[in-house]
Amino acid sequence: MLSNDALQGHLGAIARDGYTIVEDAISTDVLDALTDDLTRLEQLFEVVPSPNVFEGANTLRVYNLLALSDVWQQVPVHEHVLPIVEGVLDRGCLISSLSSIRIQPHETPQPIHADDQLMPLTKPHAPTVCNSMWALTDFTDANGATRIMPGTHLADHSPNYGEEYVSIPAEMPKGSVLIWHGSLWHGGGANTTADDRIGIAMNYCAGWVRQQENQQLGIPVEVARTFSPRLRELVGYSVYNMLIGHINKHSPVEILDAAPGATPMVWDAV
Ligand SMILES: O=C(O)CCC(=O)C(=O)O
């Protein structure tokens, strides 16, 4: 559990710099379990790099991890990360996507971008997105640590796609988590080593924003039914501010459970 002082420190850093790093966030047994399952999934699905510059010619990505095995269910709700995300967005935040990013040797730098730059909003703006990168290996300048540009979350525009910028590597030991404001300019780094850099991209958005990867159709209903109450809320079986996301004036969680219930809705409060 994060202390209140630690929580406030991380929130202050994100407000000021656009990012923070939580060291020693993830225990070794969790890291090992995630790494083993990811390797299994990559082999099972025979994952190969996608043929586009953004995802990387030497990078393996597995999307929609919550649908694939139980071990990923602990990631979105982690006690050292979620309170910080809730502090940035609010407790009505949602999972936007959960995927892996394995940057292999010979990978070149990913174009610098902001994760919210496809949203047609005037900048700077309140955070609509708050993303995190779990380090399953050490993240170093040489192996492709995420490149960040501190303070750019306050810029009045997004980066020009494909332009080269001066950035710094978010170096962090294995078990750390980098968390950033969705407007921060950043990108994956080049890997000049002989080893893989493995990261888990645990991305969140505000509860009133559309999720990047569709969680309600992407995760089979029978899988979602096994989720904890908080995880169900985070994938979108919930309503934001008692209204947004309702189905016929009911929370979608009641439909998930096939048990119409009494989730308080905005109409009950007026
Ligand atoms: O792999 C990384 O360090 C960053 C990746 C990223 O920002 C992205 O794919 O959107």
Short mmCIF file of C-alpha atoms and ligand atoms in Angstrom, two decimals:
data_model
loop_
_atom_site.label_atom_id
_atom_site.label_comp_id
_atom_site.label_asym_id
_atom_site.label_seq_id
_atom_site.Cartn_x
_atom_site.Cartn_y
_atom_site.Cartn_z
CA MET A 1 0.00 0.00 0.00
CA LEU A 2 1.31 3.48 -0.88
CA SER A 3 1.57 5.94 2.02
CA ASN A 4 -0.34 9.18 1.60
CA ASP A 5 2.98 11.07 1.43
CA ALA A 6 4.20 8.78 -1.35
CA LEU A 7 0.91 9.11 -3.22
CA GLN A 8 0.99 12.91 -3.02
CA GLY A 9 4.63 12.92 -4.13
CA HIS A 10 3.79 10.89 -7.25
CA LEU A 11 0.76 13.04 -8.06
CA GLY A 12 2.85 16.20 -7.64
CA ALA A 13 5.50 14.81 -10.01
CA ILE A 14 2.89 13.94 -12.67
CA ALA A 15 1.30 17.40 -12.38
CA ARG A 16 4.71 19.10 -12.68
CA ASP A 17 6.75 16.83 -14.95
CA GLY A 18 4.08 14.72 -16.59
CA TYR A 19 5.42 11.43 -15.20
CA THR A 20 6.60 9.54 -12.15
CA ILE A 21 8.37 6.24 -11.48
CA VAL A 22 7.29 3.89 -8.69
CA GLU A 23 10.30 1.73 -7.83
CA ASP A 24 9.94 -1.72 -6.21
CA ALA A 25 6.26 -1.63 -7.13
CA ILE A 26 5.92 -5.22 -8.30
CA SER A 27 7.09 -8.30 -6.38
CA THR A 28 9.42 -10.83 -7.95
CA ASP A 29 6.85 -13.64 -7.94
CA VAL A 30 4.36 -11.45 -9.85
CA LEU A 31 7.04 -10.38 -12.33
CA ASP A 32 8.00 -14.01 -12.91
CA ALA A 33 4.37 -15.12 -13.35
CA LEU A 34 3.66 -12.34 -15.88
CA THR A 35 6.88 -12.95 -17.80
CA ASP A 36 6.25 -16.71 -17.99
CA ASP A 37 2.68 -16.25 -19.19
CA LEU A 38 3.65 -13.61 -21.72
CA THR A 39 6.31 -15.89 -23.18
CA ARG A 40 3.76 -18.72 -23.34
CA LEU A 41 1.23 -16.49 -25.13
CA GLU A 42 3.79 -15.18 -27.64
CA GLN A 43 4.69 -18.77 -28.51
CA LEU A 44 1.08 -19.99 -28.54
CA PHE A 45 -0.03 -17.24 -30.93
CA GLU A 46 3.27 -17.24 -32.84
CA VAL A 47 3.47 -13.47 -32.37
CA VAL A 48 5.66 -11.63 -34.86
CA PRO A 49 6.34 -7.89 -35.22
CA SER A 50 3.71 -5.82 -37.02
CA PRO A 51 4.79 -4.26 -40.32
CA ASN A 52 4.48 -0.63 -39.24
CA VAL A 53 6.89 1.91 -37.79
CA PHE A 54 4.73 2.77 -34.80
CA GLU A 55 4.48 -0.75 -33.35
CA GLY A 56 8.09 -1.50 -34.33
CA ALA A 57 9.71 -3.88 -36.79
CA ASN A 58 11.50 -5.69 -33.95
CA THR A 59 8.84 -5.45 -31.27
CA LEU A 60 6.37 -8.11 -30.19
CA ARG A 61 3.00 -6.96 -28.89
CA VAL A 62 0.16 -8.98 -27.40
CA TYR A 63 -3.12 -7.09 -26.97
CA ASN A 64 -6.21 -7.75 -24.87
CA LEU A 65 -4.30 -9.67 -22.19
CA LEU A 66 -7.24 -9.74 -19.76
CA ALA A 67 -9.07 -12.06 -22.16
CA LEU A 68 -6.16 -14.47 -22.38
CA SER A 69 -5.26 -15.63 -18.85
CA ASP A 70 -6.17 -15.03 -15.22
CA VAL A 71 -2.71 -13.90 -14.22
CA TRP A 72 -3.30 -10.49 -15.85
CA GLN A 73 -6.28 -9.69 -13.62
CA GLN A 74 -3.98 -8.39 -10.88
CA VAL A 75 -2.36 -5.79 -13.14
CA PRO A 76 -5.08 -3.10 -13.52
CA VAL A 77 -5.93 -3.10 -9.79
CA HIS A 78 -2.39 -3.11 -8.40
CA GLU A 79 -2.22 -1.29 -5.06
CA HIS A 80 0.99 0.57 -5.93
CA VAL A 81 -0.30 1.92 -9.24
CA LEU A 82 -4.09 2.25 -9.32
CA PRO A 83 -4.30 4.85 -6.48
CA ILE A 84 -1.97 7.11 -8.48
CA VAL A 85 -4.04 6.69 -11.63
CA GLU A 86 -7.22 7.38 -9.64
CA GLY A 87 -5.53 10.53 -8.30
CA VAL A 88 -4.83 11.72 -11.85
CA LEU A 89 -8.16 10.76 -13.49
CA ASP A 90 -10.53 9.98 -10.61
CA ARG A 91 -12.02 6.79 -9.25
CA GLY A 92 -14.34 6.46 -12.24
CA CYS A 93 -11.38 5.76 -14.53
CA LEU A 94 -11.42 2.82 -16.95
CA ILE A 95 -8.95 0.38 -18.43
CA SER A 96 -8.18 1.68 -21.90
CA SER A 97 -5.98 -1.26 -22.92
CA LEU A 98 -3.66 -3.86 -21.44
CA SER A 99 -0.92 -5.12 -23.75
CA SER A 100 2.70 -6.20 -23.78
CA ILE A 101 5.60 -4.50 -25.54
CA ARG A 102 8.71 -6.63 -25.97
CA ILE A 103 11.38 -4.52 -27.65
CA GLN A 104 13.90 -6.89 -29.22
CA PRO A 105 17.52 -6.29 -30.25
CA HIS A 106 17.97 -4.00 -33.31
CA GLU A 107 14.72 -2.09 -32.66
CA THR A 108 14.94 1.57 -33.66
CA PRO A 109 13.27 4.47 -31.77
CA GLN A 110 9.50 4.67 -31.95
CA PRO A 111 8.15 8.03 -33.21
CA ILE A 112 7.55 10.45 -30.34
CA HIS A 113 3.83 10.85 -29.68
CA ALA A 114 1.28 11.71 -27.00
CA ASP A 115 -1.21 8.99 -26.12
CA ASP A 116 -4.13 11.43 -26.30
CA GLN A 117 -3.12 13.11 -29.54
CA LEU A 118 -5.92 11.59 -31.61
CA MET A 119 -8.48 13.23 -29.32
CA PRO A 120 -9.62 16.52 -30.88
CA LEU A 121 -9.17 18.67 -27.76
CA THR A 122 -7.39 21.99 -27.36
CA LYS A 123 -4.19 21.57 -25.34
CA PRO A 124 -3.17 21.72 -22.57
CA HIS A 125 -6.15 20.03 -20.99
CA ALA A 126 -7.06 18.03 -17.90
CA PRO A 127 -5.87 14.44 -18.16
CA THR A 128 -8.13 12.21 -20.23
CA VAL A 129 -5.61 9.39 -20.27
CA CYS A 130 -3.12 8.10 -17.69
CA ASN A 131 -0.83 5.32 -18.81
CA SER A 132 1.72 3.10 -17.14
CA MET A 133 4.60 0.90 -18.20
CA TRP A 134 5.50 -2.04 -16.00
CA ALA A 135 9.18 -2.99 -16.24
CA LEU A 136 9.41 -6.79 -16.46
CA THR A 137 13.11 -6.33 -17.21
CA ASP A 138 15.44 -3.48 -16.30
CA PHE A 139 14.73 -0.48 -18.52
CA THR A 140 18.00 1.16 -19.66
CA ASP A 141 19.04 3.76 -22.19
CA ALA A 142 20.65 0.96 -24.22
CA ASN A 143 17.82 -1.59 -24.21
CA GLY A 144 14.98 0.72 -25.23
CA ALA A 145 13.66 2.34 -22.04
CA THR A 146 10.67 4.55 -22.81
CA ARG A 147 11.92 7.97 -24.02
CA ILE A 148 10.13 10.86 -22.33
CA MET A 149 10.09 14.63 -22.63
CA PRO A 150 9.41 16.05 -19.14
CA GLY A 151 6.93 18.92 -18.99
CA THR A 152 5.49 18.40 -22.48
CA HIS A 153 2.10 17.43 -21.02
CA LEU A 154 1.66 21.20 -20.55
CA ALA A 155 2.40 22.07 -24.20
CA ASP A 156 -0.29 23.73 -26.30
CA HIS A 157 0.04 21.10 -29.04
CA SER A 158 1.03 17.48 -29.67
CA PRO A 159 4.31 16.40 -31.29
CA ASN A 160 4.58 16.28 -35.06
CA TYR A 161 4.53 12.61 -35.96
CA GLY A 162 7.90 11.48 -37.33
CA GLU A 163 9.85 14.55 -36.18
CA GLU A 164 12.99 13.95 -34.08
CA TYR A 165 13.00 15.44 -30.59
CA VAL A 166 15.43 15.56 -27.67
CA SER A 167 14.18 13.10 -25.06
CA ILE A 168 15.53 11.29 -22.01
CA PRO A 169 15.31 7.58 -21.19
CA ALA A 170 13.01 6.66 -18.29
CA GLU A 171 15.57 4.25 -16.84
CA MET A 172 14.21 2.06 -14.08
CA PRO A 173 15.01 -1.27 -12.47
CA LYS A 174 12.89 -4.35 -13.14
CA GLY A 175 9.79 -4.24 -10.94
CA SER A 176 9.31 -0.47 -11.36
CA VAL A 177 6.32 1.22 -13.00
CA LEU A 178 6.45 4.42 -15.06
CA ILE A 179 3.17 6.36 -14.91
CA TRP A 180 2.43 9.37 -17.13
CA HIS A 181 -0.15 11.98 -18.04
CA GLY A 182 -1.61 11.06 -21.46
CA SER A 183 -0.42 14.34 -22.99
CA LEU A 184 3.27 13.62 -22.23
CA TRP A 185 5.41 13.32 -25.35
CA HIS A 186 7.20 9.98 -25.36
CA GLY A 187 8.07 6.86 -27.37
CA GLY A 188 9.75 3.48 -27.08
CA GLY A 189 13.55 3.57 -27.29
CA ALA A 190 16.05 1.82 -29.58
CA ASN A 191 17.42 -1.49 -28.35
CA THR A 192 21.18 -1.72 -29.00
CA THR A 193 21.69 -4.65 -26.61
CA ALA A 194 21.46 -8.40 -27.19
CA ASP A 195 18.53 -8.80 -24.79
CA ASP A 196 14.81 -8.02 -24.87
CA ARG A 197 13.27 -5.11 -23.02
CA ILE A 198 9.89 -6.31 -21.77
CA GLY A 199 7.20 -3.87 -20.70
CA ILE A 200 3.51 -4.16 -19.90
CA ALA A 201 1.50 -1.18 -21.14
CA MET A 202 -1.30 -0.79 -18.60
CA ASN A 203 -3.33 2.09 -19.97
CA TYR A 204 -6.27 3.89 -18.37
CA CYS A 205 -8.67 6.61 -19.53
CA ALA A 206 -11.22 8.83 -17.85
CA GLY A 207 -14.61 7.22 -17.26
CA TRP A 208 -16.22 9.60 -19.75
CA VAL A 209 -13.82 8.81 -22.60
CA ARG A 210 -14.04 5.93 -25.07
CA GLN A 211 -11.60 3.12 -24.26
CA GLN A 212 -8.85 2.55 -26.81
CA GLU A 213 -9.41 -1.22 -26.96
CA ASN A 214 -13.04 -2.29 -26.61
CA GLN A 215 -13.13 -4.12 -23.29
CA GLN A 216 -16.77 -5.21 -23.22
CA LEU A 217 -16.68 -7.02 -26.60
CA GLY A 218 -12.99 -7.94 -26.41
CA ILE A 219 -13.26 -9.82 -23.12
CA PRO A 220 -15.73 -12.72 -23.29
CA VAL A 221 -18.61 -12.21 -20.87
CA GLU A 222 -17.90 -15.51 -19.13
CA VAL A 223 -14.35 -14.29 -18.46
CA ALA A 224 -15.54 -10.89 -17.20
CA ARG A 225 -17.89 -12.69 -14.79
CA THR A 226 -14.81 -14.12 -13.01
CA PHE A 227 -13.40 -10.61 -12.37
CA SER A 228 -13.39 -8.92 -8.94
CA PRO A 229 -15.98 -6.15 -8.44
CA ARG A 230 -13.31 -3.45 -8.91
CA LEU A 231 -11.93 -5.05 -12.06
CA ARG A 232 -15.43 -5.28 -13.53
CA GLU A 233 -15.87 -1.55 -12.91
CA LEU A 234 -12.53 -0.80 -14.53
CA VAL A 235 -13.31 -2.74 -17.72
CA GLY A 236 -16.53 -0.74 -18.05
CA TYR A 237 -19.21 -2.71 -16.24
CA SER A 238 -20.02 0.47 -14.36
CA VAL A 239 -21.50 3.92 -14.84
CA TYR A 240 -19.58 7.18 -14.56
CA ASN A 241 -21.15 9.79 -12.31
CA MET A 242 -24.25 7.61 -12.04
CA LEU A 243 -25.07 8.16 -15.74
CA ILE A 244 -22.49 7.60 -18.44
CA GLY A 245 -22.54 4.03 -19.73
CA HIS A 246 -25.99 3.06 -18.48
CA ILE A 247 -28.25 0.55 -20.25
CA ASN A 248 -31.93 1.36 -19.92
CA LYS A 249 -31.18 3.18 -16.63
CA HIS A 250 -29.23 0.24 -15.21
CA SER A 251 -25.53 -0.31 -14.71
CA PRO A 252 -24.06 -2.83 -17.18
CA VAL A 253 -22.79 -4.84 -14.21
CA GLU A 254 -26.38 -5.84 -13.50
CA ILE A 255 -26.66 -7.24 -17.02
CA LEU A 256 -23.30 -9.01 -16.61
CA ASP A 257 -24.71 -10.73 -13.53
CA ALA A 258 -28.12 -11.22 -15.19
CA ALA A 259 -29.48 -9.79 -11.95
CA PRO A 260 -31.15 -6.37 -12.19
CA GLY A 261 -30.16 -4.59 -9.01
CA ALA A 262 -30.20 -1.28 -7.33
CA THR A 263 -27.12 0.58 -8.54
CA PRO A 264 -27.95 4.22 -7.68
CA MET A 265 -28.46 6.20 -10.88
CA VAL A 266 -28.58 9.93 -11.49
CA TRP A 267 -32.38 9.85 -11.77
CA ASP A 268 -32.55 8.60 -8.17
CA ALA A 269 -30.63 11.64 -6.98
CA VAL A 270 -32.78 14.36 -8.54
O1 LIG B 1 7.47 0.76 -25.39
C1 LIG B 1 7.52 1.87 -24.87
O2 LIG B 1 8.38 2.18 -24.05
C2 LIG B 1 6.51 2.93 -25.23
C3 LIG B 1 5.50 2.45 -26.24
C4 LIG B 1 4.46 3.46 -26.57
O3 LIG B 1 4.48 4.58 -26.14
C5 LIG B 1 3.36 3.08 -27.47
O4 LIG B 1 3.43 2.04 -28.14
O5 LIG B 1 2.37 3.85 -27.54
#
